[in-house]
mmCIF file of C-alpha atoms and ligand atoms in Angstrom:
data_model
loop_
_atom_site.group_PDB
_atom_site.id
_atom_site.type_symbol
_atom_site.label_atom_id
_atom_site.label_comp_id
_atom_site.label_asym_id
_atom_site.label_seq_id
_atom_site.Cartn_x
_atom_site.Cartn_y
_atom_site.Cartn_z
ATOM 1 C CA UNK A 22 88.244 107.949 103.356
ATOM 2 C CA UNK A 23 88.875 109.260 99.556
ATOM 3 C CA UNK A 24 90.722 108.344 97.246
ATOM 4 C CA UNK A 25 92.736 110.104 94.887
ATOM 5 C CA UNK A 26 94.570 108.827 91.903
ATOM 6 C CA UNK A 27 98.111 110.235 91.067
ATOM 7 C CA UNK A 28 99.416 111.848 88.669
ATOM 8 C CA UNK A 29 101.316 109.289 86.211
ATOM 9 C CA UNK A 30 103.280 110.179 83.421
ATOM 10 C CA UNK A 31 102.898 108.029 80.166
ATOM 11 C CA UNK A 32 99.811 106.512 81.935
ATOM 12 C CA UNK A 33 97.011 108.635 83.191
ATOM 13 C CA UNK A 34 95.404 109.860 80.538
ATOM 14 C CA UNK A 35 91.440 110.529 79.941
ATOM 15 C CA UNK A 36 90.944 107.487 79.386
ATOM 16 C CA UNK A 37 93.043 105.716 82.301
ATOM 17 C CA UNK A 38 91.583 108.179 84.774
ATOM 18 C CA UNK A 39 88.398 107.726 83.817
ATOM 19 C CA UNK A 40 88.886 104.030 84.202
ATOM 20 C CA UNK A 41 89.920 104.564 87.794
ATOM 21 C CA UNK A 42 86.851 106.896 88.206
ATOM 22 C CA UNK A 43 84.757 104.195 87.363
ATOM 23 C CA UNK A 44 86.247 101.839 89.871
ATOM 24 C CA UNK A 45 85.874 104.167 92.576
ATOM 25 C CA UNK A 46 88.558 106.780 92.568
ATOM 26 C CA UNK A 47 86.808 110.288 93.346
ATOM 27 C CA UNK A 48 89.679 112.325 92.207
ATOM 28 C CA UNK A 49 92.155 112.189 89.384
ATOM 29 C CA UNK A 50 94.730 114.123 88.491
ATOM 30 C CA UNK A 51 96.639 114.442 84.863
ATOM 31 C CA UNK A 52 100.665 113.969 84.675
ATOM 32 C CA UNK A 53 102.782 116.515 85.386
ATOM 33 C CA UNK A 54 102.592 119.457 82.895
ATOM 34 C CA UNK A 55 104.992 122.175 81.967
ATOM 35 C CA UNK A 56 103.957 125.361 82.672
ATOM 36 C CA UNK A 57 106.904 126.461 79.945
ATOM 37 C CA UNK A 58 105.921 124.698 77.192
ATOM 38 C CA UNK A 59 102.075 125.325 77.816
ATOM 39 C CA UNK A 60 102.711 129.163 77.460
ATOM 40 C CA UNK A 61 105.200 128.192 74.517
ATOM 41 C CA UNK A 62 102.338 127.023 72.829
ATOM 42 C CA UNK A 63 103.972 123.293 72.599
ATOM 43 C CA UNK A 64 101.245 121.013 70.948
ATOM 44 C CA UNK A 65 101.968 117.286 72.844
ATOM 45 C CA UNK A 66 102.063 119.667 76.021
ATOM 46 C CA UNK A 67 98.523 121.132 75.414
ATOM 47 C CA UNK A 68 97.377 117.629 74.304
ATOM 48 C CA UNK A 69 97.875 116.638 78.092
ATOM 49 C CA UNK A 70 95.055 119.076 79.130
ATOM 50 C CA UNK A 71 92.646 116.194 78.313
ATOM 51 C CA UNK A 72 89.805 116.571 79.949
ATOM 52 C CA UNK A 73 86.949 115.394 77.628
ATOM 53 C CA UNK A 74 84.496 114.105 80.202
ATOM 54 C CA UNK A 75 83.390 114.421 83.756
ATOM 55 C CA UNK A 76 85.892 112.401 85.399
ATOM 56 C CA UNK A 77 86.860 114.674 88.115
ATOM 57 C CA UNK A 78 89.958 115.960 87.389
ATOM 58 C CA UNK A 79 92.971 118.280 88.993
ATOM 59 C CA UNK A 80 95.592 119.692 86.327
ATOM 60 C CA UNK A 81 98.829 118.944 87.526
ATOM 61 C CA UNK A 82 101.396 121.801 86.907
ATOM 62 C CA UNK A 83 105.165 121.994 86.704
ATOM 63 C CA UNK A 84 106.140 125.874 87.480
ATOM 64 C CA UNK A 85 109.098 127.105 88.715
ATOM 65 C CA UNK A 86 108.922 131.133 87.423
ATOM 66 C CA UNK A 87 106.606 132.801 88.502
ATOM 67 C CA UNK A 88 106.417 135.320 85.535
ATOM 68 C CA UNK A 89 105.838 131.990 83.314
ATOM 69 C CA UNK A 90 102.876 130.801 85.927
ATOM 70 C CA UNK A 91 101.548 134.466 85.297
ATOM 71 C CA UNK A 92 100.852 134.002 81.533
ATOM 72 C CA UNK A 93 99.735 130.796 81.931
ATOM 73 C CA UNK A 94 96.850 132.090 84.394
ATOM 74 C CA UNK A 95 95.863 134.828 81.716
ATOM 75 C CA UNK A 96 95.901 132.091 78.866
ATOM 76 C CA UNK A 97 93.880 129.625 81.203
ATOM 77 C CA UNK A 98 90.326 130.608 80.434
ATOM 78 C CA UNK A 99 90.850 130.456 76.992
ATOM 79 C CA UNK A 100 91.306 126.654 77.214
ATOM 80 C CA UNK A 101 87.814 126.215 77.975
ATOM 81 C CA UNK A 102 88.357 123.736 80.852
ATOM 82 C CA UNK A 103 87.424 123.039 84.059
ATOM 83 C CA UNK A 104 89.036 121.630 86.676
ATOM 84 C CA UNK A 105 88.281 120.222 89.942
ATOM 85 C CA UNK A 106 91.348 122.161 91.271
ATOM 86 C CA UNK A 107 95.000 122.942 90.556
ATOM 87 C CA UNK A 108 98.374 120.806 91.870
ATOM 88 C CA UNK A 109 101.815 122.175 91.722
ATOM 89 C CA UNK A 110 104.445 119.554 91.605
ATOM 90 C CA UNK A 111 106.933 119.629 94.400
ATOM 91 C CA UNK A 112 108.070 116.038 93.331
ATOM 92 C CA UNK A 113 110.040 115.219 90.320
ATOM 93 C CA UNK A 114 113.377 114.209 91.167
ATOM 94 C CA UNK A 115 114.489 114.742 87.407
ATOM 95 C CA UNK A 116 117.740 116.251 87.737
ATOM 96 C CA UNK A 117 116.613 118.769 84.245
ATOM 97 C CA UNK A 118 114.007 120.297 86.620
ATOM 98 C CA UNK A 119 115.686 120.471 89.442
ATOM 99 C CA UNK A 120 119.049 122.234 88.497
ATOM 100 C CA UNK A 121 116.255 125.032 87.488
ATOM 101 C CA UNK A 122 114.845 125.180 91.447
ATOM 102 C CA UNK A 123 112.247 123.204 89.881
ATOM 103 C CA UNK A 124 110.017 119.792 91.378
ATOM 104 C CA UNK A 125 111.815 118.715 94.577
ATOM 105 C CA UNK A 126 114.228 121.546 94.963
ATOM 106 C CA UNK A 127 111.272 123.373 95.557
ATOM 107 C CA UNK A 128 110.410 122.049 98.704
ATOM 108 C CA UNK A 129 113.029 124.075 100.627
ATOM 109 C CA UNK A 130 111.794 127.329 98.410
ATOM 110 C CA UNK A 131 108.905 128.200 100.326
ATOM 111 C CA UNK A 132 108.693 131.742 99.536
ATOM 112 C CA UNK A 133 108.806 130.742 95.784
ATOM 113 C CA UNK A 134 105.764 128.637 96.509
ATOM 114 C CA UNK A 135 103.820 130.920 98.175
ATOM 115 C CA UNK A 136 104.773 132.864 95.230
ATOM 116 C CA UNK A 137 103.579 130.697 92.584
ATOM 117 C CA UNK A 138 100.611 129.363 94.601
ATOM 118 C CA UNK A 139 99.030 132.625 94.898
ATOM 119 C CA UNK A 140 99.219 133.433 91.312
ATOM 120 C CA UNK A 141 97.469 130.389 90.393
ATOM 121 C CA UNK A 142 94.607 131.095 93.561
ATOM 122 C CA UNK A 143 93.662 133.974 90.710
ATOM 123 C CA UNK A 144 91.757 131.453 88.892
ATOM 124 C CA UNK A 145 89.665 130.602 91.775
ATOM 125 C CA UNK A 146 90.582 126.799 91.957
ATOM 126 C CA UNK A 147 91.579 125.043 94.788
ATOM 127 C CA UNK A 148 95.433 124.734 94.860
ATOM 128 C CA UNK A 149 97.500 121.581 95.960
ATOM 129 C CA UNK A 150 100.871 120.908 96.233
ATOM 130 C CA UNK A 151 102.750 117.431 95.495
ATOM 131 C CA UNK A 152 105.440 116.996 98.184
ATOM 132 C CA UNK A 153 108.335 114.861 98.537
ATOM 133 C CA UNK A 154 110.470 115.056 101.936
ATOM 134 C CA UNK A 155 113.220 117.152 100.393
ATOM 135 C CA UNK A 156 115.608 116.907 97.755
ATOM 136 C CA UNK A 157 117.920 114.244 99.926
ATOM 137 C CA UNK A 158 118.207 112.859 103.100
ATOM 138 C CA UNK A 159 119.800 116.105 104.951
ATOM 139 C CA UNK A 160 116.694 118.184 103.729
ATOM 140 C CA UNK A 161 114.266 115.583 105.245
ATOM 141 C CA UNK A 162 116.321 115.768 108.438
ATOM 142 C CA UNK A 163 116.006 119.055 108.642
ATOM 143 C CA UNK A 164 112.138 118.848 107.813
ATOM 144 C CA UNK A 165 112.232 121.417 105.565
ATOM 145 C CA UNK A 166 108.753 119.846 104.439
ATOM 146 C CA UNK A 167 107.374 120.344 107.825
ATOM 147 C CA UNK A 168 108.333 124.563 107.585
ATOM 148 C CA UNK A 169 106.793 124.460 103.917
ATOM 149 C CA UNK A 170 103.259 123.146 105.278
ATOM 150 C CA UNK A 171 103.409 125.449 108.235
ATOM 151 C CA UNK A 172 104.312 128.539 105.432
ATOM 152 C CA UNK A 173 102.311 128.135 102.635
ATOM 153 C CA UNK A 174 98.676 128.506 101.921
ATOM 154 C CA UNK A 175 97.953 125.921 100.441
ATOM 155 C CA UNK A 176 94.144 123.855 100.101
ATOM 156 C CA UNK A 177 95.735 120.358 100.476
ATOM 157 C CA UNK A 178 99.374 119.021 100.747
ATOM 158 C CA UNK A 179 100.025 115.662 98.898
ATOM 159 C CA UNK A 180 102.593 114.350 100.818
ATOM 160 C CA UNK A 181 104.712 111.330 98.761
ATOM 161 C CA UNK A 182 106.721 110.023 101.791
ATOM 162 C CA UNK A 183 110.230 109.826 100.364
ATOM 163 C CA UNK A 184 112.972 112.363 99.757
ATOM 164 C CA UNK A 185 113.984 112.697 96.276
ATOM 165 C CA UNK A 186 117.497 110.720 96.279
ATOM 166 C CA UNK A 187 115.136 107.606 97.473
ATOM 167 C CA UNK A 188 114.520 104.293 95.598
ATOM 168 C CA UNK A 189 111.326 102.442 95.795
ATOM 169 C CA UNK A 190 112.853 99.704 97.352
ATOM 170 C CA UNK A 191 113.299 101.916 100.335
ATOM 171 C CA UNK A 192 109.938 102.041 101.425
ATOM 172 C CA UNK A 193 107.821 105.204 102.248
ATOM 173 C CA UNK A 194 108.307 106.640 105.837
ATOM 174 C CA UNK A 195 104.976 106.967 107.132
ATOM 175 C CA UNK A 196 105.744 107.720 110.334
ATOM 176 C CA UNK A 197 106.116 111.624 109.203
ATOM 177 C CA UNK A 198 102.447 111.824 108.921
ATOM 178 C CA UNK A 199 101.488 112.573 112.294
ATOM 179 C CA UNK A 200 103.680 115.900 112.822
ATOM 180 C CA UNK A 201 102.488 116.690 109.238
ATOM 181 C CA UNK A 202 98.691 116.332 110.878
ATOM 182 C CA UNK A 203 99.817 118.395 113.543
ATOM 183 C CA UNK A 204 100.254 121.298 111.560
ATOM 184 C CA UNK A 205 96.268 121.727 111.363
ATOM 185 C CA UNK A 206 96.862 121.758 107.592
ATOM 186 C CA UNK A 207 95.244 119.331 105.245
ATOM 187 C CA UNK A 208 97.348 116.372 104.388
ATOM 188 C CA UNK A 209 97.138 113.673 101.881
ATOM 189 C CA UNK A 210 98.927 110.228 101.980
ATOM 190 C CA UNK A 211 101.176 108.911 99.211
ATOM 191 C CA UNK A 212 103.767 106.371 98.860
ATOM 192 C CA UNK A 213 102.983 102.449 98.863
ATOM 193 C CA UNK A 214 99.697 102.334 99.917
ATOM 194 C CA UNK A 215 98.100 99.040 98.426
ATOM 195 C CA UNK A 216 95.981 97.289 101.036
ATOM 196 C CA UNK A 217 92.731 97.818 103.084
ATOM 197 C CA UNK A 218 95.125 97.130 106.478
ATOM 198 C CA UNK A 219 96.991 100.521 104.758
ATOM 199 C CA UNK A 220 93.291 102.308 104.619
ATOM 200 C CA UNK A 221 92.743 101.260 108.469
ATOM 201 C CA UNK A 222 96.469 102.617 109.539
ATOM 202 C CA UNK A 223 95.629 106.076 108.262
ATOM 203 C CA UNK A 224 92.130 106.443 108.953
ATOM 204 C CA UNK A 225 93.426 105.867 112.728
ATOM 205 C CA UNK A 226 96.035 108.641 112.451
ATOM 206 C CA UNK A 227 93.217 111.014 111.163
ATOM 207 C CA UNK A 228 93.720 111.488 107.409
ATOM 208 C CA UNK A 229 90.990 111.760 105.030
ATOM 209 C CA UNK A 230 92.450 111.017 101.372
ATOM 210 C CA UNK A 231 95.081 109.008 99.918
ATOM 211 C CA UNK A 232 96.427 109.173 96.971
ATOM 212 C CA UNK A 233 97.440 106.007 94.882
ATOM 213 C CA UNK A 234 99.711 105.701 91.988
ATOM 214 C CA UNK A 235 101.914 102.331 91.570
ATOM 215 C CA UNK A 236 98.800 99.900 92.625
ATOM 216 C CA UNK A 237 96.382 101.742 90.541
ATOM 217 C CA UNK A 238 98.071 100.794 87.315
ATOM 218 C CA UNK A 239 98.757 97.679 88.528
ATOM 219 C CA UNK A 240 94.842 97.260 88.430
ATOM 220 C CA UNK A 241 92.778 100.028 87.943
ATOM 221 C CA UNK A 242 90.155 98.764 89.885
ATOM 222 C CA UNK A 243 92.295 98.872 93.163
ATOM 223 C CA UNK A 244 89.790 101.763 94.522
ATOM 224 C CA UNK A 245 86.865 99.914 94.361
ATOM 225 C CA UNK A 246 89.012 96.946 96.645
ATOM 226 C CA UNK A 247 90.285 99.582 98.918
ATOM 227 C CA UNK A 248 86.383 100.427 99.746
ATOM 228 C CA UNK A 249 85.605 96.780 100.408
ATOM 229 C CA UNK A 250 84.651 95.340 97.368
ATOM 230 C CA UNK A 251 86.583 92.887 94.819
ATOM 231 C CA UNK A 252 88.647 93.569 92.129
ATOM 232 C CA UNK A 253 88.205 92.848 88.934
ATOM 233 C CA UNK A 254 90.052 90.830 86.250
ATOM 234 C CA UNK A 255 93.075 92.600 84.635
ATOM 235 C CA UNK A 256 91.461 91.137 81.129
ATOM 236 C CA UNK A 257 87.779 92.761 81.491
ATOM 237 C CA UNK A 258 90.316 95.939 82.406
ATOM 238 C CA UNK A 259 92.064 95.686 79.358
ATOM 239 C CA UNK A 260 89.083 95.353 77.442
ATOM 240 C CA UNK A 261 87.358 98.219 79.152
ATOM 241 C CA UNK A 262 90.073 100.425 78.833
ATOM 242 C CA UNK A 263 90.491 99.580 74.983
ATOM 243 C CA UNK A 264 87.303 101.143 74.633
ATOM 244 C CA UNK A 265 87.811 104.241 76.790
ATOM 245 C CA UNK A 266 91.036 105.259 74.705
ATOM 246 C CA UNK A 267 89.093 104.321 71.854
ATOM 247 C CA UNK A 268 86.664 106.808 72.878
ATOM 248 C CA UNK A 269 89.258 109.386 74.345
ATOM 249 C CA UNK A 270 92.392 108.928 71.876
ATOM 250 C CA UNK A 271 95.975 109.688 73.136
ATOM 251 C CA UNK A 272 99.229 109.520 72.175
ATOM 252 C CA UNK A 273 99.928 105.838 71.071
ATOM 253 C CA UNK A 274 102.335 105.643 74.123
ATOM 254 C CA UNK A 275 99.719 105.993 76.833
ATOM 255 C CA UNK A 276 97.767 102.378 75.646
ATOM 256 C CA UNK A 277 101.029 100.853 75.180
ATOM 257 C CA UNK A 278 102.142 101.889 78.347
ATOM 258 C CA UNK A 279 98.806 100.744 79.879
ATOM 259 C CA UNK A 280 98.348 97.442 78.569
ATOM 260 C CA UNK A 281 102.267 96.449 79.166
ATOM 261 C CA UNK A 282 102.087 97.675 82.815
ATOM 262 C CA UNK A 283 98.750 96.525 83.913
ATOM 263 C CA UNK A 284 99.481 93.465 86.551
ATOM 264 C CA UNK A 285 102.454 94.109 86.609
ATOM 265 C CA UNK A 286 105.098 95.731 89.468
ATOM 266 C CA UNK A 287 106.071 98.771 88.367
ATOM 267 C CA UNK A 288 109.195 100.888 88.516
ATOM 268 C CA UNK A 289 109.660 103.862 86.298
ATOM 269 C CA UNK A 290 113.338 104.905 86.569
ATOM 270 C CA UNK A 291 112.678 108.499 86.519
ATOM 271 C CA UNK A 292 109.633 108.497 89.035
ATOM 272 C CA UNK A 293 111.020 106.049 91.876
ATOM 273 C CA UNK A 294 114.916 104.877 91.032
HETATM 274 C C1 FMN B 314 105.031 105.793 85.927
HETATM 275 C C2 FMN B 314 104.999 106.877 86.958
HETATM 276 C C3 FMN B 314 104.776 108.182 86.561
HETATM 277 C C4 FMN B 314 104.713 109.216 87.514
HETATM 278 N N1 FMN B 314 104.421 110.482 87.108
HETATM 279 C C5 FMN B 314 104.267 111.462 88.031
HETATM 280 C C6 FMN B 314 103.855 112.779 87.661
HETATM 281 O O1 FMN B 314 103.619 113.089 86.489
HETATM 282 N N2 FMN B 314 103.739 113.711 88.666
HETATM 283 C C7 FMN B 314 103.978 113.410 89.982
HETATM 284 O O2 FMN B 314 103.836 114.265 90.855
HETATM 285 N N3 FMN B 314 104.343 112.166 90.354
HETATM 286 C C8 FMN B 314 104.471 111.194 89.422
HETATM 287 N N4 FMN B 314 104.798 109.925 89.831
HETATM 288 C C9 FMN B 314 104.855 109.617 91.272
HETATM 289 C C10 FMN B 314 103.463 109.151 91.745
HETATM 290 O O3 FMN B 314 102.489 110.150 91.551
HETATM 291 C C11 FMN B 314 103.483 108.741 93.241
HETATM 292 O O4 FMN B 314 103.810 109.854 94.018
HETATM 293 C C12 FMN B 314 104.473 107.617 93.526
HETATM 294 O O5 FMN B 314 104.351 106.587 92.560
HETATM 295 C C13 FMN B 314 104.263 107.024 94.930
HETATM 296 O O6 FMN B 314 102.958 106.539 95.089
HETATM 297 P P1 FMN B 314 102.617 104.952 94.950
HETATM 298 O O7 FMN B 314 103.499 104.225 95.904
HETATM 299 O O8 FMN B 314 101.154 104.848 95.256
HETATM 300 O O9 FMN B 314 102.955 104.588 93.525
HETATM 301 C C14 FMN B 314 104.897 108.908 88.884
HETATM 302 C C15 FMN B 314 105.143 107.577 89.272
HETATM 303 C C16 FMN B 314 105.198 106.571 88.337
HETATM 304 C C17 FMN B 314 105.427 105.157 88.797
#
């Protein structure tokens, strides 16, 4: 099994990923990033493209026009990064992005997709997507994620098991996985996985990588547990992570955020409601 860590806004910086990296996760992906204000030339927006070491890393990319995606692909190179791969977010449940056909609304836009996912192929990256279920509970009924996977060519689909109208207190619905499987395509787990029991569940239903968000910032060194070892104190994480944003400065909000959150359940009102 592998272990990805997800993308977290306000928390997964260089330095927070490269925490997790440490402890064991073997892929890490930045927050979501506007494909917009990347090509608009927004400075906090090309501050996000952090990568400033060789923690593994996957950009994670908010696109919804494909003309904008196109600009950002001839811009790319000149950022002189490189990636592990590329993830377009099918996800955010912000109602801003999706009253443009943006995050979640895109699940249901699968020609769109394969639009925008073969414009970012040119850059010869691996390309994921970032699923939710659909924007509400109609959508999931209908599977309309099920027709997306079959549709698009995608390298790996990142499937967070909730629609978008869901809290966190609902639960993920993990029972979806195995038609998801079933499509041949490959398919990552998301959504509430915390425990080793979790690890067992899916490595019996045949997938590969999971992806972990909520439990990693609750203590970094949740990876490390998940692959049968012990985790480690939350206050030799603190102090190790002091040093990595030390080392790796952010925005002030990313320690803050960090520090505050660390131990601690955590629900971000825009992310899970
Ligand atoms: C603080 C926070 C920030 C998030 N930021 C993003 C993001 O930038 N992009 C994204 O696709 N999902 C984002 N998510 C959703 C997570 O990546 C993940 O799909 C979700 O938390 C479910 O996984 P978990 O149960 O392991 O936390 C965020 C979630 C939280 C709690």
């Amino acid at each position: 099994m592998k272990f990805w860590l997800a993308p977290l806004e306000g928390v997964s910086d260089c330095a927070f990923r490269t925490l997790c990296y440490q402890y064991g996760a073997d892929l890490t992906f930045t927050e979501m990033i506007r494909v917009d204000s990347l090509v608009r030339k927004n400075k906090s927006t090309l501050a996000l493209l952090d990568l400033k070491n060789d923690t593994p890393t996957g950009i994670q990319l908010l696109a919804v026009k494909p003309e904008m995606l196109k600009q950002f692909v001839k811009k790319f190179p000149f950022y002189g990064i490189d990636p592990v791969c590329f993830n377009l977010n099918l996800g955010c449940p912000s109602p801003d992005v999706i009253i443009q056909g943006g995050g979640a609304a895109l699940v249901k836009r699968t020609k769109r997709v394969a639009e925008l996912v073969t414009i970012l192929k040119k850059l010869g990256y691996p390309v994921s997507l970032k699923i939710r279920l659909g924007l509400n509970v109609q959508e999931k009924e209908h599977k309309v994620y099920l027709n997306l996977i079959r549709d698009v060519d995608a390298d790996a689909f990142i499937i967070h098991a909730r629609h978008a109208r869901q809290k966190s207190s609902e639960g993920a619905d993990w029972t979806i996985f195995p038609e998801c499987l079933d499509t041949g395509k490959h398919i990552v787990a998301n959504g509430d996985i915390t425990e080793r029991k979790d690890i067992e569940y899916f490595k019996k239903i045949g997938i590969k990588e999971v992806m972990i968000g909520r439990a990693a910032i609750r203590n970094p060194s949740v990876f490390q547990y998940l692959k049968s070892k012990e985790k480690v104190s939350l206050e030799v994480l603190k102090k190790e992570y002091n040093l990595l944003a030390n080392k790796y400065p952010s925005s002030a909000k990313y320690k803050k955020n960090v520090l505050s959150y660390m131990g601690k359940d955590m629900h971000s009102q825009k992310w899970l409601m």
